[in-house]
mmCIF file of C-alpha atoms in Angstrom:
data_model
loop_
_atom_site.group_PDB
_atom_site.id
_atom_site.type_symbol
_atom_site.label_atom_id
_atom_site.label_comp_id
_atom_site.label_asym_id
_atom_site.label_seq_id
_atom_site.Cartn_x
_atom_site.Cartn_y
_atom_site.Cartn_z
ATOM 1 C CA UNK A 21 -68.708 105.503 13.058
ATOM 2 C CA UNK A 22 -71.959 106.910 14.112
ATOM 3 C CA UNK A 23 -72.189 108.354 17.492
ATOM 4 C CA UNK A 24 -75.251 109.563 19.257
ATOM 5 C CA UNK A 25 -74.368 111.630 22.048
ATOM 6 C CA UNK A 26 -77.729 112.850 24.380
ATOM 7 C CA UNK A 27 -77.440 115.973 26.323
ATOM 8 C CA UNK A 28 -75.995 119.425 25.319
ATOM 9 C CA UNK A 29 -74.806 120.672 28.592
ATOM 10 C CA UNK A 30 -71.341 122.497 29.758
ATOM 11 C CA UNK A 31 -69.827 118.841 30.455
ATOM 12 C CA UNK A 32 -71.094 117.476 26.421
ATOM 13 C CA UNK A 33 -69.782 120.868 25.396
ATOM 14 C CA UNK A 34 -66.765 121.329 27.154
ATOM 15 C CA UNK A 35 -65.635 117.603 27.058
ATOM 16 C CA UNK A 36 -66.951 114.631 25.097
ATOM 17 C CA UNK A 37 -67.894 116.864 21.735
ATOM 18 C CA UNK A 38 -64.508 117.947 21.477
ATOM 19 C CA UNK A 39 -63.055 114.726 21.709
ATOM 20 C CA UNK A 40 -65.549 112.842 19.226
ATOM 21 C CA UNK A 41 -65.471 115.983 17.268
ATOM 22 C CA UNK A 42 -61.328 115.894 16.525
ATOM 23 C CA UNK A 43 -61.562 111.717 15.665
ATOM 24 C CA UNK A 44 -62.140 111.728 12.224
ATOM 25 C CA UNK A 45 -63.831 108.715 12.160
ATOM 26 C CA UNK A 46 -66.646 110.249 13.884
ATOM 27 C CA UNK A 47 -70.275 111.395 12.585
ATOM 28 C CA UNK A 48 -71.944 112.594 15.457
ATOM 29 C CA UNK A 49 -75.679 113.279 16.282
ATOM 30 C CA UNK A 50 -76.971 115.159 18.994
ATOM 31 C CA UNK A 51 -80.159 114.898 21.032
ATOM 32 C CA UNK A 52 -80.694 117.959 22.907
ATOM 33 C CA UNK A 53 -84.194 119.886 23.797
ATOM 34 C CA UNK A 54 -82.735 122.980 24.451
ATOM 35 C CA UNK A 55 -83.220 124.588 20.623
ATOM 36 C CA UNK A 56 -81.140 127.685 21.278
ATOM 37 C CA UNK A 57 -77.739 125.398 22.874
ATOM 38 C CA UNK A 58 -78.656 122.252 20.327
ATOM 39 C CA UNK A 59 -77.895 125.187 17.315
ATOM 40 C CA UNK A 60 -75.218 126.327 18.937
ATOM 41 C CA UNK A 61 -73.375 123.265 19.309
ATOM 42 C CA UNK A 62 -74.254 122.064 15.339
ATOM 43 C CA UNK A 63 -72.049 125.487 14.565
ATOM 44 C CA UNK A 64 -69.635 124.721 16.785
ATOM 45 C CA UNK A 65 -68.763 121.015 16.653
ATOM 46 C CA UNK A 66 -70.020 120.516 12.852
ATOM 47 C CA UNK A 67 -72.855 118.057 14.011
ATOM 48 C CA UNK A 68 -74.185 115.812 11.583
ATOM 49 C CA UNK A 69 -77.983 116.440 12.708
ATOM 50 C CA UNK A 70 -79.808 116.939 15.619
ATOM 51 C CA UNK A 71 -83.506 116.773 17.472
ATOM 52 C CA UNK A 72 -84.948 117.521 20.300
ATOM 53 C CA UNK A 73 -86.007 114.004 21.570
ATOM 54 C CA UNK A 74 -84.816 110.398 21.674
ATOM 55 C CA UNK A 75 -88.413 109.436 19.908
ATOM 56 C CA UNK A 76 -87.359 111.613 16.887
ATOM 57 C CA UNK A 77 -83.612 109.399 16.613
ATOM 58 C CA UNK A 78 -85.724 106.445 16.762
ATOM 59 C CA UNK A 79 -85.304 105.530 13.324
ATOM 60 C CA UNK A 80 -81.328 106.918 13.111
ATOM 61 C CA UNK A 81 -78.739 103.675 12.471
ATOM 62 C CA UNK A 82 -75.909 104.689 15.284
ATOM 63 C CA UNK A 83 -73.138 102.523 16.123
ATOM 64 C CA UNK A 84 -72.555 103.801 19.836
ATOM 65 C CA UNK A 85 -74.420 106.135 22.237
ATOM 66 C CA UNK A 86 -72.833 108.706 24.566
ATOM 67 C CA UNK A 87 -75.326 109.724 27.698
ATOM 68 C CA UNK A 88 -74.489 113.302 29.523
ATOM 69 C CA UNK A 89 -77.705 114.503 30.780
ATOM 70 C CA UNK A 90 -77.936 116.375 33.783
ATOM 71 C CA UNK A 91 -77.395 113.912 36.911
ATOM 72 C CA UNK A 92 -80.962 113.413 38.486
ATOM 73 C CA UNK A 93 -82.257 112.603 34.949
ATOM 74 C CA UNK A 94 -79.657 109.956 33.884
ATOM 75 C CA UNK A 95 -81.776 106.892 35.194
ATOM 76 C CA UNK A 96 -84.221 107.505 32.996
ATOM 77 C CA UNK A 97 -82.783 108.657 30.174
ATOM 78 C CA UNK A 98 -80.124 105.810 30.290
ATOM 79 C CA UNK A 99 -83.345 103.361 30.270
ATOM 80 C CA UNK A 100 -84.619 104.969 27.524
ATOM 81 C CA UNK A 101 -81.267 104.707 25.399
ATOM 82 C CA UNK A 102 -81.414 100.663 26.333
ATOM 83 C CA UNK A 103 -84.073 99.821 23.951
ATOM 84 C CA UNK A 104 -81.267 100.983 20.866
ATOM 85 C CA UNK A 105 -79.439 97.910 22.210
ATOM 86 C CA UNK A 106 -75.962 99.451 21.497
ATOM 87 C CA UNK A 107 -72.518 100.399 23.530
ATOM 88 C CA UNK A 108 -73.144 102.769 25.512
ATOM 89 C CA UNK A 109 -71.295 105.532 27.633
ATOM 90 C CA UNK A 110 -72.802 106.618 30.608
ATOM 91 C CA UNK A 111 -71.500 109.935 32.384
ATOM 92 C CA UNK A 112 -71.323 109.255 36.030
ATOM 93 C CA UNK A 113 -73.504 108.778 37.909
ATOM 94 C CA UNK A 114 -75.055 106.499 36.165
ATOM 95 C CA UNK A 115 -78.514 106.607 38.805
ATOM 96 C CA UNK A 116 -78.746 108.834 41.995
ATOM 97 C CA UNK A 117 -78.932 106.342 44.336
ATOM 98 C CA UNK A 118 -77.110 102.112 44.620
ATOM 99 C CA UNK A 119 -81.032 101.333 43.268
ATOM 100 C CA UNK A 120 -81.380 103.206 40.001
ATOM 101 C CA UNK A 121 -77.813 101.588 39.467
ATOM 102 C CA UNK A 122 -78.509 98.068 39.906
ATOM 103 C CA UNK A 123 -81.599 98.423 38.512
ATOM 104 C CA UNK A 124 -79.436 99.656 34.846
ATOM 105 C CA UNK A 125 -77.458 96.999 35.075
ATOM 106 C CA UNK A 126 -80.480 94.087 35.518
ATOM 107 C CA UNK A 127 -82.195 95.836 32.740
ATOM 108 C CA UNK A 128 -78.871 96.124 30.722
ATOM 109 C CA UNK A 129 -77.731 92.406 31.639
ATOM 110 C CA UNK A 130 -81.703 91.833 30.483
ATOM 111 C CA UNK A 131 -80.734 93.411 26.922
ATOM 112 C CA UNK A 132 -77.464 92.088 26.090
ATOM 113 C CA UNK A 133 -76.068 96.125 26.125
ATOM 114 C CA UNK A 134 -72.632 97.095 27.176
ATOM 115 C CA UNK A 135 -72.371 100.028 29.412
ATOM 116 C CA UNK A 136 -69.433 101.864 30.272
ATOM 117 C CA UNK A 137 -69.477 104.677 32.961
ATOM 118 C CA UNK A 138 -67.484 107.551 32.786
ATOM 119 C CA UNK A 139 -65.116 108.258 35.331
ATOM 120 C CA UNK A 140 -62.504 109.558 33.611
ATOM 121 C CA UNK A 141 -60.122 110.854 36.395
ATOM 122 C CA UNK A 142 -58.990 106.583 35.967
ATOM 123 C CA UNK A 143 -57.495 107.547 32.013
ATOM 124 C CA UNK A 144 -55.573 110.783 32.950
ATOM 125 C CA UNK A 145 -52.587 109.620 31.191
ATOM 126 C CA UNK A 146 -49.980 111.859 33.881
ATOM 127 C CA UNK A 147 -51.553 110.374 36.753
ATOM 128 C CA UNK A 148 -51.418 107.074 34.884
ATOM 129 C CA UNK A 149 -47.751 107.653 33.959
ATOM 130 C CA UNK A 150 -47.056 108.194 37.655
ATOM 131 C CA UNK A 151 -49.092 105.055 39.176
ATOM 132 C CA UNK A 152 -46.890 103.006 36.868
ATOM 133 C CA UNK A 153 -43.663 104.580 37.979
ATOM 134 C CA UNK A 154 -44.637 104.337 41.574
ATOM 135 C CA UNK A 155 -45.866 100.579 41.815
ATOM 136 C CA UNK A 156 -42.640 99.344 40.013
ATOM 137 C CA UNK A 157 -40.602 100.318 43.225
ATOM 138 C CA UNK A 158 -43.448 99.836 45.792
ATOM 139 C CA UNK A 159 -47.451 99.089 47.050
ATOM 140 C CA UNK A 160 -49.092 102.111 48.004
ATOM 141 C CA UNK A 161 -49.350 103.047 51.693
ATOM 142 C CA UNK A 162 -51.632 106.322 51.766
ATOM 143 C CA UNK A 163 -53.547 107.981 49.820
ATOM 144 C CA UNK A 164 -55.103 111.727 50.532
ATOM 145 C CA UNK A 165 -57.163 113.419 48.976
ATOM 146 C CA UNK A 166 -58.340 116.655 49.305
ATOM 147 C CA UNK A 167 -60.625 119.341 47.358
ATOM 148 C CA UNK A 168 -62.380 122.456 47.991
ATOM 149 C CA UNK A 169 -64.376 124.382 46.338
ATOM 150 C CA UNK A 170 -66.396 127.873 46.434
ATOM 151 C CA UNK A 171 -69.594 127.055 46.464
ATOM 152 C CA UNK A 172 -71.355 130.434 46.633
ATOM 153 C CA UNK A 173 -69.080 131.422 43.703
ATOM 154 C CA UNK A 174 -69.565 128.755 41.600
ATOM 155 C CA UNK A 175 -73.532 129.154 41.632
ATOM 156 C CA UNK A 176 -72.986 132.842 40.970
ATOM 157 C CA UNK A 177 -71.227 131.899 37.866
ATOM 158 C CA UNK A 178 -73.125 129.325 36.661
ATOM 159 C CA UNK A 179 -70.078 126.940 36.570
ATOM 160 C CA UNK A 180 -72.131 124.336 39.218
ATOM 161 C CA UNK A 181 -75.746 124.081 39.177
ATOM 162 C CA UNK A 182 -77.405 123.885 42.735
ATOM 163 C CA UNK A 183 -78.822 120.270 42.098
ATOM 164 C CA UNK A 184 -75.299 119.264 42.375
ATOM 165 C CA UNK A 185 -74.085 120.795 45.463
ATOM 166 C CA UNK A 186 -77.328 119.797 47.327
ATOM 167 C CA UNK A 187 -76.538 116.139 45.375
ATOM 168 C CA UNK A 188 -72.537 116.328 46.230
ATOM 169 C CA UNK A 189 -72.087 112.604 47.130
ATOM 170 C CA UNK A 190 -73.540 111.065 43.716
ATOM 171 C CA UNK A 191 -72.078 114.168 41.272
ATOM 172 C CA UNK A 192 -68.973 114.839 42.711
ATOM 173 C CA UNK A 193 -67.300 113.342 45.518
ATOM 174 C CA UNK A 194 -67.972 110.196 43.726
ATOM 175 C CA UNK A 195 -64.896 111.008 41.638
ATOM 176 C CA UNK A 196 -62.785 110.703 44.843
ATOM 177 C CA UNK A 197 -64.599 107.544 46.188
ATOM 178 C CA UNK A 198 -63.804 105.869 42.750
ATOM 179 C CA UNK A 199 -60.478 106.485 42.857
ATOM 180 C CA UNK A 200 -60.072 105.127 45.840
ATOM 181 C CA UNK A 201 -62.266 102.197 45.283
ATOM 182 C CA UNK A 202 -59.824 101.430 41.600
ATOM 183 C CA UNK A 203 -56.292 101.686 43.414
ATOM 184 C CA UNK A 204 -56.901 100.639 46.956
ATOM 185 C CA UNK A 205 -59.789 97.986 46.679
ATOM 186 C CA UNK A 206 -62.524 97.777 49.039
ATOM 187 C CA UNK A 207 -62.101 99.167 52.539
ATOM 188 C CA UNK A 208 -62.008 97.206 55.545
ATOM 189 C CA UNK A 209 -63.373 100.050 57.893
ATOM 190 C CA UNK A 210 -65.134 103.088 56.874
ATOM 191 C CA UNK A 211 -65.418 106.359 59.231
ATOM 192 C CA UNK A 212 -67.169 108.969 57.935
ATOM 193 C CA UNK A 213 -68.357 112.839 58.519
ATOM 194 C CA UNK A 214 -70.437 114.966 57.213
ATOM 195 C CA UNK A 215 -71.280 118.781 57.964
ATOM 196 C CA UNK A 216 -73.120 121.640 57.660
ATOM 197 C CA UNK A 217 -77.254 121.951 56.923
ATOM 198 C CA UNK A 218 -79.735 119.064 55.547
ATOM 199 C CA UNK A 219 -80.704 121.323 53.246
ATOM 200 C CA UNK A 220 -77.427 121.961 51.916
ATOM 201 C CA UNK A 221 -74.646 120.131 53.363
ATOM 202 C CA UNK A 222 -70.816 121.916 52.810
ATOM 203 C CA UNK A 223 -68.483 119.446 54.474
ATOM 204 C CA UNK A 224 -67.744 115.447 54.107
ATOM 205 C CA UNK A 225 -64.883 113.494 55.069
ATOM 206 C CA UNK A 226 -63.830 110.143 55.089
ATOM 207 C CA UNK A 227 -61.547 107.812 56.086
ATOM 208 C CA UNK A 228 -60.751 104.103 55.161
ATOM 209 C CA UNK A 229 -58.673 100.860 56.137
ATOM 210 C CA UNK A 230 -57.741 98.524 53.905
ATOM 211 C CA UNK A 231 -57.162 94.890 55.045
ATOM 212 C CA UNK A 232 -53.337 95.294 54.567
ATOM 213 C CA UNK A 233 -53.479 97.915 56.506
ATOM 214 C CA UNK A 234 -53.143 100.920 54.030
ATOM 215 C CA UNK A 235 -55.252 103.795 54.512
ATOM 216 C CA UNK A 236 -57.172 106.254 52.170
ATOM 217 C CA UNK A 237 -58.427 109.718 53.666
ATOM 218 C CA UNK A 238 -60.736 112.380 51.547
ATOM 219 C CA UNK A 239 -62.150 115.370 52.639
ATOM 220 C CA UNK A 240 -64.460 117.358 50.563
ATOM 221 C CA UNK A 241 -65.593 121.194 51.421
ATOM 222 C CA UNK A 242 -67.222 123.646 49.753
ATOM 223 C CA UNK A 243 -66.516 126.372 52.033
ATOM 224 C CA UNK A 244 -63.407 127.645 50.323
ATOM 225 C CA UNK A 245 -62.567 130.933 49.009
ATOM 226 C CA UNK A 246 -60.721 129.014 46.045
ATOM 227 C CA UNK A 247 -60.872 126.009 44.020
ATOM 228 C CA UNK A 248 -58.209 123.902 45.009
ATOM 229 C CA UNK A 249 -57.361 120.191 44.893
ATOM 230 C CA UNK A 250 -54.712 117.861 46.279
ATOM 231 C CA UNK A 251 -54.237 114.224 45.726
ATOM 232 C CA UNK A 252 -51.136 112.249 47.133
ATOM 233 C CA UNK A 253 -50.356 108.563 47.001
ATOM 234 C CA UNK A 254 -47.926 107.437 49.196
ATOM 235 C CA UNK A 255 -45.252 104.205 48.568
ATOM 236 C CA UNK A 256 -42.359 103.865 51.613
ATOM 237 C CA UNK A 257 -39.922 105.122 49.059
ATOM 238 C CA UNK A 258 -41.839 107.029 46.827
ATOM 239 C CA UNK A 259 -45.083 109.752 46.552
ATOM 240 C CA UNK A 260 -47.082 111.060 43.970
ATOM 241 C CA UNK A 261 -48.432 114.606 44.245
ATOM 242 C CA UNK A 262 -51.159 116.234 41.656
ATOM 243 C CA UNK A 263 -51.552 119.983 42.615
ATOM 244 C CA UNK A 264 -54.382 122.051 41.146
ATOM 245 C CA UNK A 265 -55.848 125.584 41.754
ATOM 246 C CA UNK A 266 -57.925 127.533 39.884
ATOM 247 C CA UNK A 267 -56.596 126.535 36.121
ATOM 248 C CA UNK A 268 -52.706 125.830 37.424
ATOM 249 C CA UNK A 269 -51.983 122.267 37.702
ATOM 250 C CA UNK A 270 -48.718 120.347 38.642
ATOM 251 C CA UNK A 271 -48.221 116.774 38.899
ATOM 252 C CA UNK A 272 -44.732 115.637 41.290
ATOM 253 C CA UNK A 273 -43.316 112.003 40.849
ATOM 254 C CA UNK A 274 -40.632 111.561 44.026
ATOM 255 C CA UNK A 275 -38.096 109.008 44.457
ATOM 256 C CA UNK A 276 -35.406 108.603 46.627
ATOM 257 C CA UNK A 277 -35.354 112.396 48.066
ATOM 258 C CA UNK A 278 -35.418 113.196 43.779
ATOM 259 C CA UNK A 279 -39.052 114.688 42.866
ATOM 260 C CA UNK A 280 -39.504 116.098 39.065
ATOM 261 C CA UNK A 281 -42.490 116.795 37.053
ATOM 262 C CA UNK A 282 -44.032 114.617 35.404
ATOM 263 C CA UNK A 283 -45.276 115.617 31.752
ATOM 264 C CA UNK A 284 -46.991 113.745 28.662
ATOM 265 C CA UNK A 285 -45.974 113.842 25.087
ATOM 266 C CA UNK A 286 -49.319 116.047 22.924
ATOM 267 C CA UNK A 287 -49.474 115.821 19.427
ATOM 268 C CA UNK A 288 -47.347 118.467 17.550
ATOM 269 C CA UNK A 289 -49.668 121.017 16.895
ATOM 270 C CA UNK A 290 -52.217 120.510 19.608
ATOM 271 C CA UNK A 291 -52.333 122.524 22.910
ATOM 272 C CA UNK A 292 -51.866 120.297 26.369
ATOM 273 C CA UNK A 293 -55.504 120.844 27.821
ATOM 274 C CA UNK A 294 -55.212 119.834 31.309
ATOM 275 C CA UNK A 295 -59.142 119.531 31.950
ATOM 276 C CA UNK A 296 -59.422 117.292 28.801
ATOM 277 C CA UNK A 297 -56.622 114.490 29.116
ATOM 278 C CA UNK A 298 -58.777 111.990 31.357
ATOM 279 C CA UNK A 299 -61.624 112.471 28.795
ATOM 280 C CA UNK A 300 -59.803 111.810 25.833
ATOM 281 C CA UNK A 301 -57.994 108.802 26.865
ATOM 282 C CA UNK A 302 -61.430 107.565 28.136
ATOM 283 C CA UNK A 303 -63.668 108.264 25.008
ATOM 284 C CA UNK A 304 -61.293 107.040 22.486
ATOM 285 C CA UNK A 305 -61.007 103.986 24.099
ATOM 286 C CA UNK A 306 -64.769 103.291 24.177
ATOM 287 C CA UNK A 307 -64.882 103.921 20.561
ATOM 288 C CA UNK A 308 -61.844 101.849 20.071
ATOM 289 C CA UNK A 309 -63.789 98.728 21.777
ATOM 290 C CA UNK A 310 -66.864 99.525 19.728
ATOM 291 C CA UNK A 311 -65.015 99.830 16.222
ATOM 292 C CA UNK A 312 -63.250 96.698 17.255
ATOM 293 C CA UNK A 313 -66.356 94.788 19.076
ATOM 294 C CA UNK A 314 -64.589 94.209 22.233
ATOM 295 C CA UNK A 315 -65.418 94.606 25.841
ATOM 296 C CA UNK A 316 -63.672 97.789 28.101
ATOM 297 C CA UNK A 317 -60.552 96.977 29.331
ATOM 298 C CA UNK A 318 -58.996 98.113 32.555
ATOM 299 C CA UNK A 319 -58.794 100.953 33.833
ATOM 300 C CA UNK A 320 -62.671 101.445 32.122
ATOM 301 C CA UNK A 321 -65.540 101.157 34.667
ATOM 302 C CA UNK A 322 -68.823 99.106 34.214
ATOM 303 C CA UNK A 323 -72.105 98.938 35.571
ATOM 304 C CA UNK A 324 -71.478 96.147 37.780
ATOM 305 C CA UNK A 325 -67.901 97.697 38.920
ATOM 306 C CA UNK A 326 -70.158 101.435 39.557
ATOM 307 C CA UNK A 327 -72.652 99.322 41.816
ATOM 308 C CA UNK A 328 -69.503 98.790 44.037
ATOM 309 C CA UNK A 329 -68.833 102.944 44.094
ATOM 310 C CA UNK A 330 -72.088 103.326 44.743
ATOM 311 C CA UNK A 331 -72.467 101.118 47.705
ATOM 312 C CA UNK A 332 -69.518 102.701 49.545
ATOM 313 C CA UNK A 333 -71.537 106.011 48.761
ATOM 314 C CA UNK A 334 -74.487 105.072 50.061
ATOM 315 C CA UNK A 335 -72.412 103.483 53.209
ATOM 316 C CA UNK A 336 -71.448 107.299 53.559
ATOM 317 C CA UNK A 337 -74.632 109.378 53.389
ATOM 318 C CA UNK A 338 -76.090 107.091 55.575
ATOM 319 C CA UNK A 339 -74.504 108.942 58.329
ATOM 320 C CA UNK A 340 -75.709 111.522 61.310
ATOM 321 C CA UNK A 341 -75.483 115.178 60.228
ATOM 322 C CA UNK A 342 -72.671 116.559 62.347
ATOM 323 C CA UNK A 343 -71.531 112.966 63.871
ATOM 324 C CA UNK A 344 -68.971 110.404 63.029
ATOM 325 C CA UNK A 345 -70.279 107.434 61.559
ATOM 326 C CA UNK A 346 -67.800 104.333 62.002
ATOM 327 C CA UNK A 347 -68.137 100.983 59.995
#
């Protein structure tokens, strides 16, 4: 199968190229106009070619395209990649704002392409071990979520680029708002807040109702000393806990007073990469449905189902700086 992925960055690098680079059924090209990181990552990954622009892959015969370019140039890019009329994978977000999104989809509906977006935090196969252990004894009650992150460190080191934290609803708290949107539904009521400076705010929170009268609560700062997150879904008789900071992670399944650890079986031989799990679970199922000419199956996202994320986003940041917003 051959795979066109577009954009070199740390997510291409540290993420989808591994994953398409250890399925052997994979030839992958890159596009990438960075010359120094595009020869860098032939070494590394054993690329099968690469350029420097879409216009010079014009003429290559891919099977599948993978999209990871940095977040305020995915509209565009992702319009570009239409006109190959093949599957394609979008990183999230797939536009900045609920526009750029619906406007994808019209012009993919238009084209007759398949889009799948990538939020991967849906295929972690733990978490997805869990969800099935909880719902067999009970619906879900709560759910909390709860990251924070050190912003000033994380520019120093390069690990975040400042686009993103000035652009934290669409890059990253959209992870959480997903999540919430895939196991909960769509809210009833929506309170929201968000802190700190227009310039560069550090603090959102939110909180929802569902019509049954669960409730999902995420708060999101970047004002810690750490990185930590938190996630817990709560059943009346059970809870599910994922624990994370820095590189530690834990993931606690409890029933009954009883909580143990849950674990997945890796492939003798391979290390457990904690970071990775979500991504390959997702990838390899996108190639999967293009080897086998299928559409995504649950728990995949669409364009369509990431104009629904993006509304509730949008329904956030439309909010007063400093003030609770209620809906």
């Amino acid at each position: 199968m051959k795979v066109g992925v577009v954009g070199g960055g740390r997510i291409a690098a540290t993420s989808h190229l591994p994953v398409l680079a250890a399925n052997p059924r994979c030839e992958i090209d890159l596009v990438e106009p960075d010359i120094e990181r595009r020869s860098s990552l032939e070494r590394l990954f054993r690329l099968r070619r690469s350029v420097g622009s879409l216009d010079e892959a014009e003429t290559w015969n891919w099977d599948a395209i993978l999209v990871m370019v940095p977040h305020e140039q995915m509209f565009e890019v992702a319009l570009d990649c239409l006109k190959f009329k093949l599957p394609i994978l979008l990183e999230k977000p797939p536009g900045m704002t609920l526009n750029e999104t619906k406007e994808l989809h019209h012009r993919a509906i238009g084209l007759g392409v398949r889009v799948m977006v990538g939020f991967q935090r849906r295929f972690n196969p733990i978490l997805k071990t869990g969800l099935e252990q909880l719902r067999e004894h009970t619906r879900i009650r709560s759910l909390t979520i709860e990251q924070r992150l050190p912003s000033i460190r994380l520019l120093q080191a390069g690990g975040v680029p400042e686009s993103e934290l000035v652009n934290i609803l669409p890059t990253q708290f959209i992870h959480h708002i997903d999540y919430v949107r895939f196991l909960m539904g769509k809210p009833a009521e929506i309170s929201a807040f968000v802190g700190g400076s227009r310039a560069m705010p550090d603090l959102y929170a939110a909180q929802m109702v569902f019509e049954d009268g669960s409730t999902a609560q995420i708060h999101y700062s970047l004002l810690s000393a750490d990185r930590s997150f938190r996630m817990s879904i709560i059943g009346e008789e059970t809870a599910l806990v994922e624990k994370s900071a820095n590189n530690g992670r834990e993931v606690l399944f409890e029933f009954g007073g009883e909580v143990k650890v849950l674990s997945i079986r890796v492939p003798q031989g391979q290390p457990y990469r904690p970071f990775l799990d979500g991504f390959v679970a997702q990838d390899n199922h996108f190639l999967d449905c293009v080897a086998d000419q299928r559409d995504w199956e649950m728990p995949a996202s669409n364009l369509g189902d990431a104009i629904a994320t993006m509304e509730l986003l949008e329904l956030i940041g439309h909010r007063q700086l400093g003030g609770l917003s209620k809906w």
